[in-house]
mmCIF file of C-alpha atoms and ligand atoms in Angstrom:
data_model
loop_
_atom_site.group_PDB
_atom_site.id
_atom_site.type_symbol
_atom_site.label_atom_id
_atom_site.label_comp_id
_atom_site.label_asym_id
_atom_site.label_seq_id
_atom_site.Cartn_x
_atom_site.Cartn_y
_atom_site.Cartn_z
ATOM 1 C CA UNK A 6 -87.898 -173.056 72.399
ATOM 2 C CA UNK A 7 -87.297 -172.620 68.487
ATOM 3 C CA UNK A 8 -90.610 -171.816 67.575
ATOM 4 C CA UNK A 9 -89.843 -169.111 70.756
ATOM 5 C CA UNK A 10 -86.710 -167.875 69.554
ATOM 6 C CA UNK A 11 -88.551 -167.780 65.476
ATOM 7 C CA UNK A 12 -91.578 -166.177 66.924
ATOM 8 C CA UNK A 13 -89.654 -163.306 68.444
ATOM 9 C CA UNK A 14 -87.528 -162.336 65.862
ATOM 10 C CA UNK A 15 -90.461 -162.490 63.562
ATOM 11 C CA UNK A 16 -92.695 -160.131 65.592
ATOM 12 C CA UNK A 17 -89.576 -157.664 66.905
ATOM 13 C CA UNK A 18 -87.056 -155.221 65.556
ATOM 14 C CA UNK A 19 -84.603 -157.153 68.030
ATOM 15 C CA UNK A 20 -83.377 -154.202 69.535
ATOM 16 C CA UNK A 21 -86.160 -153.837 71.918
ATOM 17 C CA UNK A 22 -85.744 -157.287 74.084
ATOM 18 C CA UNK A 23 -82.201 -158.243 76.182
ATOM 19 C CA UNK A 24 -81.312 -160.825 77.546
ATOM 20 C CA UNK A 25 -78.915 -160.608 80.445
ATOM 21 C CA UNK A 26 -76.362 -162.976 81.199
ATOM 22 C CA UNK A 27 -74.387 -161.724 83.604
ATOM 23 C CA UNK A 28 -75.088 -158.652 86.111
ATOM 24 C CA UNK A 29 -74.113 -155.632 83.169
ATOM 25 C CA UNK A 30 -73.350 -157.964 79.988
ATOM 26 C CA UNK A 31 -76.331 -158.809 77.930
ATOM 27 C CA UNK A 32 -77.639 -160.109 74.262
ATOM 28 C CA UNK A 33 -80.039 -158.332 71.866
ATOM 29 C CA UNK A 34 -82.195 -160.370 69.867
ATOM 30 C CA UNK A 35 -81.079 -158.878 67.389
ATOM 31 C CA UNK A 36 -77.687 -160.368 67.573
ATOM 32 C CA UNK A 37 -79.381 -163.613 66.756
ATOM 33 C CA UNK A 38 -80.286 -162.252 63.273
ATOM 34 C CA UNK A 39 -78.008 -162.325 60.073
ATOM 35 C CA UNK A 40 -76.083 -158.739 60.385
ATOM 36 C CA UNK A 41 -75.487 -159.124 56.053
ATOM 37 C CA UNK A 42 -78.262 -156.698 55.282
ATOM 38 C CA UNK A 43 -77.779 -154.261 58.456
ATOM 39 C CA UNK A 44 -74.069 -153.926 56.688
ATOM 40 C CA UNK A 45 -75.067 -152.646 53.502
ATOM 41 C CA UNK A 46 -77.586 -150.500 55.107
ATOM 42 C CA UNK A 47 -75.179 -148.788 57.229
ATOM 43 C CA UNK A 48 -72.820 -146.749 55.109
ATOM 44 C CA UNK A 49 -70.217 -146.610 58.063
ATOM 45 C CA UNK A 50 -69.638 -150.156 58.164
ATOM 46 C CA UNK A 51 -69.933 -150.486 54.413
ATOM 47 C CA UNK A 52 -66.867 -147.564 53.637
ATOM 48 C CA UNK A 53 -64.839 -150.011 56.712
ATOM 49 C CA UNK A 54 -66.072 -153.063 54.931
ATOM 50 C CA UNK A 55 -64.965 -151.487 51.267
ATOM 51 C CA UNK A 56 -61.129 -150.515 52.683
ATOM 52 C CA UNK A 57 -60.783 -153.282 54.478
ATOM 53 C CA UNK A 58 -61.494 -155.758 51.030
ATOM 54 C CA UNK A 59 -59.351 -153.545 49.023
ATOM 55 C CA UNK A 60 -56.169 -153.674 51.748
ATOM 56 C CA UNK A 61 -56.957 -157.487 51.377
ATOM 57 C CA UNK A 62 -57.276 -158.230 47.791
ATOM 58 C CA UNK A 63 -53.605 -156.448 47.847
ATOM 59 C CA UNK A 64 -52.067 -158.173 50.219
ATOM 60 C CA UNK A 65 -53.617 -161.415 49.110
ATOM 61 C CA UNK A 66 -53.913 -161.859 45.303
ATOM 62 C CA UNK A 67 -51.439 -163.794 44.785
ATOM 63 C CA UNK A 68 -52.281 -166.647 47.499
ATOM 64 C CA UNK A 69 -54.940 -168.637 46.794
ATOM 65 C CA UNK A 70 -57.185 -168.812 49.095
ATOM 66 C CA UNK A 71 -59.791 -171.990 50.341
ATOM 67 C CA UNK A 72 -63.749 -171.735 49.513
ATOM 68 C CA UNK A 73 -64.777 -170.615 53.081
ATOM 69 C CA UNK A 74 -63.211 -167.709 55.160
ATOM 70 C CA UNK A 75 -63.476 -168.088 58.703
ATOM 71 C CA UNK A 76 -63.025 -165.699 61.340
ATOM 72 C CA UNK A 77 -62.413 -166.076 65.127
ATOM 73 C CA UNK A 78 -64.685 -165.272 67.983
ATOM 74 C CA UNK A 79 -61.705 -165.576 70.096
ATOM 75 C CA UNK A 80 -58.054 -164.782 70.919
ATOM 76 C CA UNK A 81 -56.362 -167.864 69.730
ATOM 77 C CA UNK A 82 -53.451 -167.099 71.967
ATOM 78 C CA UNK A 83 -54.893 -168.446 75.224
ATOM 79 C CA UNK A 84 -54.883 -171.607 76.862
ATOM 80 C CA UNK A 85 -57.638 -174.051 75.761
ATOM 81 C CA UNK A 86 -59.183 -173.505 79.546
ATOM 82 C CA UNK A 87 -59.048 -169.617 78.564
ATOM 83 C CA UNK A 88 -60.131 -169.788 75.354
ATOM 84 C CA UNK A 89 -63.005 -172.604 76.367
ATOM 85 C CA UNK A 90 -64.772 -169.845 79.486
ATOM 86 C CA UNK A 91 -64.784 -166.987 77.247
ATOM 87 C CA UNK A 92 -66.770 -169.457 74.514
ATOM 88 C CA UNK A 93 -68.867 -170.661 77.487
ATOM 89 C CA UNK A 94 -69.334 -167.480 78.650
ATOM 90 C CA UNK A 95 -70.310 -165.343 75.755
ATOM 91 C CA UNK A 96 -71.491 -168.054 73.452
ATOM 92 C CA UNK A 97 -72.941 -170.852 75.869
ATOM 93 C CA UNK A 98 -71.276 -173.863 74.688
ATOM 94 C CA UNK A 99 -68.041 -175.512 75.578
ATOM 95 C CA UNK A 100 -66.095 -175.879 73.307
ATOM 96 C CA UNK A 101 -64.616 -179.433 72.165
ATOM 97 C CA UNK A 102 -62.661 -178.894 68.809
ATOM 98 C CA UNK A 103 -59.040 -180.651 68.127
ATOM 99 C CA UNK A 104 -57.484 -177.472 69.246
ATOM 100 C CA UNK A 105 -58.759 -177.066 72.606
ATOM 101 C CA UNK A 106 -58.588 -180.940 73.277
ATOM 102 C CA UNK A 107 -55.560 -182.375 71.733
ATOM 103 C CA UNK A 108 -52.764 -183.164 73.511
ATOM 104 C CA UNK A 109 -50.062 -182.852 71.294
ATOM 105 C CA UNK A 110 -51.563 -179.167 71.253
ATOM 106 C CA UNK A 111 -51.581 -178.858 75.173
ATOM 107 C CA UNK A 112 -48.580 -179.784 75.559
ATOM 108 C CA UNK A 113 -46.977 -176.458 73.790
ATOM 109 C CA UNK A 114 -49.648 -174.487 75.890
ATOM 110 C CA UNK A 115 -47.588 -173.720 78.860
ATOM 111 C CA UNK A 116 -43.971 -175.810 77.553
ATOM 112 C CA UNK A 117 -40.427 -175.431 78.220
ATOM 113 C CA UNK A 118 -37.792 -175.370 75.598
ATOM 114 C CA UNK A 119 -35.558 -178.996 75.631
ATOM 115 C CA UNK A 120 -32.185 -178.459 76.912
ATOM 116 C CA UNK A 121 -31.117 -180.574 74.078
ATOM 117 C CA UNK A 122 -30.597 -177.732 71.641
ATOM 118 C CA UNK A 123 -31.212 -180.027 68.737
ATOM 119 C CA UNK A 124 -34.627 -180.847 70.133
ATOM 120 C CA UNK A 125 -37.609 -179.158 69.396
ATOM 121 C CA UNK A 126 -40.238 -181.079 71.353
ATOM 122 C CA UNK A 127 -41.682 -178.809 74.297
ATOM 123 C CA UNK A 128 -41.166 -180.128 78.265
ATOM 124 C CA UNK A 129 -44.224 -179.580 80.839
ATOM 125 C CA UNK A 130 -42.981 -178.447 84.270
ATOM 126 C CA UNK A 131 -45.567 -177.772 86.962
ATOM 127 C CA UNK A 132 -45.036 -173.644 87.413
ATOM 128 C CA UNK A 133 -48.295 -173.013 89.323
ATOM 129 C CA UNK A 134 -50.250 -174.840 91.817
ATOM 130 C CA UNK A 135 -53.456 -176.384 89.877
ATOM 131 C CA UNK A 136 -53.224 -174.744 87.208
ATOM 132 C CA UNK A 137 -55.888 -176.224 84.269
ATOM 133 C CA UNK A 138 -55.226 -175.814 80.635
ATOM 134 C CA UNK A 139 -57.994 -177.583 79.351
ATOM 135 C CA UNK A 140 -61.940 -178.093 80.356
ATOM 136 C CA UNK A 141 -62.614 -181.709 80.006
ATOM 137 C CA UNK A 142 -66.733 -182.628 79.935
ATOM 138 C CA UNK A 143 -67.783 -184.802 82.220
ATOM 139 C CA UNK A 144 -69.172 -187.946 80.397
ATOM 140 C CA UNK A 145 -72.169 -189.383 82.250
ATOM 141 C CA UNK A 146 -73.681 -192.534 82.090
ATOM 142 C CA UNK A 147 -77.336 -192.750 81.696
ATOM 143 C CA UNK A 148 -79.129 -195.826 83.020
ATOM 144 C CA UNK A 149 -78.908 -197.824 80.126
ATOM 145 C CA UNK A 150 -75.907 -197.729 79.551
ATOM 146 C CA UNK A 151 -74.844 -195.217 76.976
ATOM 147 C CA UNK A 152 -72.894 -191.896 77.095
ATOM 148 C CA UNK A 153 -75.411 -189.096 77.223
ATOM 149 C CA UNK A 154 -74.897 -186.653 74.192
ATOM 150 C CA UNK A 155 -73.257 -183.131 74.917
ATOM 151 C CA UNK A 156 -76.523 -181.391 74.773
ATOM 152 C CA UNK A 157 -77.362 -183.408 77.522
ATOM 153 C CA UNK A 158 -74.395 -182.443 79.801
ATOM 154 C CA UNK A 159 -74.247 -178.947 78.677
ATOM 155 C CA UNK A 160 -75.766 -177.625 81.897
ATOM 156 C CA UNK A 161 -73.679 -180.002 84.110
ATOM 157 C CA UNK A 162 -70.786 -178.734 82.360
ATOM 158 C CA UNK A 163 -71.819 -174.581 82.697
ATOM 159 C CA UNK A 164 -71.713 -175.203 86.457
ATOM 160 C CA UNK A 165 -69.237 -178.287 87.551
ATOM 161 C CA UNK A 166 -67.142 -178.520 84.604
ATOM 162 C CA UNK A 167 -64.900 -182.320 85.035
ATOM 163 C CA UNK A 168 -61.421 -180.062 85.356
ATOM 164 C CA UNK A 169 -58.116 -181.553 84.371
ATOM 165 C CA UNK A 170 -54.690 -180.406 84.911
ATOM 166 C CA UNK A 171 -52.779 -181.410 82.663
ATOM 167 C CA UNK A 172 -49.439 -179.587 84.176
ATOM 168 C CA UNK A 173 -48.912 -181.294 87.541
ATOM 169 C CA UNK A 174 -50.441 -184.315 86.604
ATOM 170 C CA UNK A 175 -47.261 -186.234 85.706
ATOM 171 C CA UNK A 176 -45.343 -187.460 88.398
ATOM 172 C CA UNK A 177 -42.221 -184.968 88.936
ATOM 173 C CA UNK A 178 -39.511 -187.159 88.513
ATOM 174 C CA UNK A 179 -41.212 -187.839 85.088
ATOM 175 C CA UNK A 180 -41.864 -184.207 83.912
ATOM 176 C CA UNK A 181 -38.534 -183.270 84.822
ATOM 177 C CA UNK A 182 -37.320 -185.055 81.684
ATOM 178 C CA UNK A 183 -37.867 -184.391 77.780
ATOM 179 C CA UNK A 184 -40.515 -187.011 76.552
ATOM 180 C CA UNK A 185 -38.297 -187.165 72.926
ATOM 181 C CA UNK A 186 -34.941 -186.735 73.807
ATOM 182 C CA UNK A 187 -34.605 -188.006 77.198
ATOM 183 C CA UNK A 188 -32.440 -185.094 78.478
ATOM 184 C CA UNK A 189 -33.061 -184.494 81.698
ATOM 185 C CA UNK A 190 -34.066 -181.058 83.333
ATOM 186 C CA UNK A 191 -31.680 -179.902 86.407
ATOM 187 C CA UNK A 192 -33.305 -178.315 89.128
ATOM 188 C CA UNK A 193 -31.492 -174.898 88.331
ATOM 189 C CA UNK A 194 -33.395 -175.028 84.869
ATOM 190 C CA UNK A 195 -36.377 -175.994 86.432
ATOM 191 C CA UNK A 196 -36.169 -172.758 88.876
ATOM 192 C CA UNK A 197 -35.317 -170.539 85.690
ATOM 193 C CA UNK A 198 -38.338 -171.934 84.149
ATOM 194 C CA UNK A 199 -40.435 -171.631 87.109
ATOM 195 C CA UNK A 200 -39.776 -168.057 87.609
ATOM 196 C CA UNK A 201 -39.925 -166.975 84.032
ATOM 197 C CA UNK A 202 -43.289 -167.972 83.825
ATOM 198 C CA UNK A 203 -44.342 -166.359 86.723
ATOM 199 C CA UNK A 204 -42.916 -163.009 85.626
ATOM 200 C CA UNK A 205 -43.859 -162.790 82.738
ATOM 201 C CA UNK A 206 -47.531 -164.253 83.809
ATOM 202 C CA UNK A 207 -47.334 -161.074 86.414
ATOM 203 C CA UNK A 208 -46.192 -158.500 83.551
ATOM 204 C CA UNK A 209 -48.877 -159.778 81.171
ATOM 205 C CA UNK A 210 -51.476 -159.639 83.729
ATOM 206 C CA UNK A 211 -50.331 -155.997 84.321
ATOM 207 C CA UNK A 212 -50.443 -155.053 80.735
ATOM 208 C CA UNK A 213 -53.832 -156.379 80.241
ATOM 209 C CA UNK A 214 -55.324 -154.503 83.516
ATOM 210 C CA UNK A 215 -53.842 -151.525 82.113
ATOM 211 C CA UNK A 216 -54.560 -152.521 78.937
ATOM 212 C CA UNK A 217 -51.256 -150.880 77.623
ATOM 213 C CA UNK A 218 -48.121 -152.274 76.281
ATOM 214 C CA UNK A 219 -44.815 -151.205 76.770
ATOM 215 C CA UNK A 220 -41.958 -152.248 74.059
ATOM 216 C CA UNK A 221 -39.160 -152.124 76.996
ATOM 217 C CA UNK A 222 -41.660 -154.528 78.820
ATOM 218 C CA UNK A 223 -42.170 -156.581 76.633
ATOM 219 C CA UNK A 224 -38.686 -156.218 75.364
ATOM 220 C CA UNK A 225 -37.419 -157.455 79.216
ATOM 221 C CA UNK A 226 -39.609 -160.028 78.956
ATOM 222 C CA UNK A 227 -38.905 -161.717 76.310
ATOM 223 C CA UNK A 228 -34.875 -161.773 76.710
ATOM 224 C CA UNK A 229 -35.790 -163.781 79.931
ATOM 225 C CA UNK A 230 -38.077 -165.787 77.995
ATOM 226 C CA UNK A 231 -35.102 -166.767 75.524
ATOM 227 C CA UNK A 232 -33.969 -170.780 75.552
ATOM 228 C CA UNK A 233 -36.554 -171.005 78.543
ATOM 229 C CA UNK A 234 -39.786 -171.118 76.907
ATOM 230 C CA UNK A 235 -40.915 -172.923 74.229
ATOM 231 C CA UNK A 236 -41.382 -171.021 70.993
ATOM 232 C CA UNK A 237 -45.051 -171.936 70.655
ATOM 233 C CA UNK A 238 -45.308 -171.187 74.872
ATOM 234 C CA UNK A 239 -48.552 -169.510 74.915
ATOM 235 C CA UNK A 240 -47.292 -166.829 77.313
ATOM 236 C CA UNK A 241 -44.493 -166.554 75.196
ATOM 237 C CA UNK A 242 -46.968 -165.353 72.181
ATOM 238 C CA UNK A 243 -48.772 -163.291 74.646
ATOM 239 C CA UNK A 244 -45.479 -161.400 75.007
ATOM 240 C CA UNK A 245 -44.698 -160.989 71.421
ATOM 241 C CA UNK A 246 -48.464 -159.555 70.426
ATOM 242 C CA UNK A 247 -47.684 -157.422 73.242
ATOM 243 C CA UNK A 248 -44.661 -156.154 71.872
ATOM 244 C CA UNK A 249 -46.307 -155.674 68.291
ATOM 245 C CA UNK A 250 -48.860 -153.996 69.911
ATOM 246 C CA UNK A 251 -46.375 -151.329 71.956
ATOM 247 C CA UNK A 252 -44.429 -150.996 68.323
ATOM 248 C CA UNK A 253 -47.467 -150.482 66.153
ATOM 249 C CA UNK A 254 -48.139 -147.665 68.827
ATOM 250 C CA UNK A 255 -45.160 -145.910 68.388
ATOM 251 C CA UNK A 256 -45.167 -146.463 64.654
ATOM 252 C CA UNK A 257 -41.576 -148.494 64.737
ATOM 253 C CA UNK A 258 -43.326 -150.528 61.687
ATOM 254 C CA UNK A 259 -39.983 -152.387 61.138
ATOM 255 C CA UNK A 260 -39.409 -153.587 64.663
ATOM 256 C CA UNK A 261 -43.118 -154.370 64.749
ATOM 257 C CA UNK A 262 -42.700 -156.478 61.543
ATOM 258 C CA UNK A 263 -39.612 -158.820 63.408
ATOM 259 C CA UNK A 264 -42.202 -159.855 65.988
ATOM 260 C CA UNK A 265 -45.418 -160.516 63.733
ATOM 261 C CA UNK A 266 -42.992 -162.605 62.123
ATOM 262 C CA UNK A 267 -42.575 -164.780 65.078
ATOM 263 C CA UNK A 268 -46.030 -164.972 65.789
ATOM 264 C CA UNK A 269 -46.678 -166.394 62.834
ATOM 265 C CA UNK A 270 -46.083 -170.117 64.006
ATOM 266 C CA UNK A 271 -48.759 -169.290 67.241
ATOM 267 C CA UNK A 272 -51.276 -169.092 64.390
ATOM 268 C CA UNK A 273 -50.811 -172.338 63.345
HETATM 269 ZN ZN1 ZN B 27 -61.832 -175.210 70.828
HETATM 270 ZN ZN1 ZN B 28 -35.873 -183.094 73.935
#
């Protein structure tokens, strides 16, 4: 299959084979290459590439920064299940890191704020009927015995992926409280909760189908979203790129600034 893959891109320009992986989406062999010398070739790309290091040496010479500079394929603000089919989707693996599979990291995903003000540790509460955060592999045994290596279960996984909710699979009585504090969540909160996750879910979904954002949105949003969702709530980021987004539009750099500020934690 390597020699295959070698062979090819030996022999071809790479533009002249695709390979589709879905009915209109498809891969170029030449996406398979190293782009490094394509970029300095194509004087476009080279005059973005040229701004782009200057704007960054400003805003950056005074941090230092590590050996390797990574960039993501993907929207960090998803959930893990979100983030985890796009990889699978466009890049044919699942994906397995700490991020995605940690729980102290789910747990923020889709969390409530504690009622205990003091209390910064997030609450789950079941908002949605199955809904799955996280795409768990399914380990299977082989007949002697030992766990069969991802590779292995990579195909099992693209079409029956072992799927496990993490919301919804604590008992209620035991999601209803904080897991730190102990304080306990009424069923008034729990109804505020419930419902500002749907609307915003329903407001973000709009957004992104339009593929607009509007500040006021946004703006509506997130006053709802105050004391209810937890600060690192991924739907709660969702709204606050949003509203950066709308402001960077409209060129309200100020306003725009207030809200990239409190996306900085998402990053993290
Ligand atoms: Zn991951
Ligand atoms: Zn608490």
């Amino acid at each position: 299959m390597l020699a295959k893959i070698i062979n090819r891109l030996y022999r071809g320009d790479g533009h002249s084979f695709r390979s589709f992986y879905s009915g209109t989406s498809f891969r170029m062999w030449k996406d398979l290459m190293s782009h490094y010398s394509d970029l300095k070739a194509d004087t476009k790309r080279m005059d973005h590439f040229t701004s782009l290091c200057v704007v960054l040496y400003e805003f950056l010479k005074d941090i230092s920064l590590p050996n390797t500079m990574r960039i993501s394929y993907i929207d960090l603000m998803k959930t893990p299940y979100d983030r985890q089919s796009e990889l699978l989707q466009n890049y044919y693996f699942l994906c397995q890191c700490d991020r995605c599979m940690d729980e102290n990291q789910i747990k923020y995903v889709h969390g409530a704020t504690c009622l205990n003000k003091q209390c910064d540790e997030p609450v789950s509460i079941p908002w949605k009927e199955d809904c799955i955060l996280v795409r768990k592999p399914e380990k299977k045994t082989e007949e002697n015995g030992e766990l069969a290596t991802d590779n292995q279960t990579v195909e099992k996984i693209d079409e029956n992926s072992a799927l496990v909710a993490v919301n919804g699979n604590d008992s209620k009585e035991d999601a209803l409280h904080c897991k730190e504090c102990g304080t306990k969540y009424t069923e008034k909160h729990v109804d505020v909760f419930v419902k500002t996750m749907e609307f915003t879910h329903v407001h973000l979904q709009n957004m992104e189908r339009a593929s607009v954002a509007y500040v006021d949105v946004c703006q509506y949003c997130l006053d709802r979203q105050e004391g209810v969702l937890h600060p690192l709530n991924v739907m709660h980021a969702q709204t606050l790129d949003h509203a950066f987004d709308a402001l960077i539009q409209v060129q309200l750099w100020e306003k725009a600034c207030l809200y990239a500020e409190k996306l900085i934690p998402c990053f993290r």
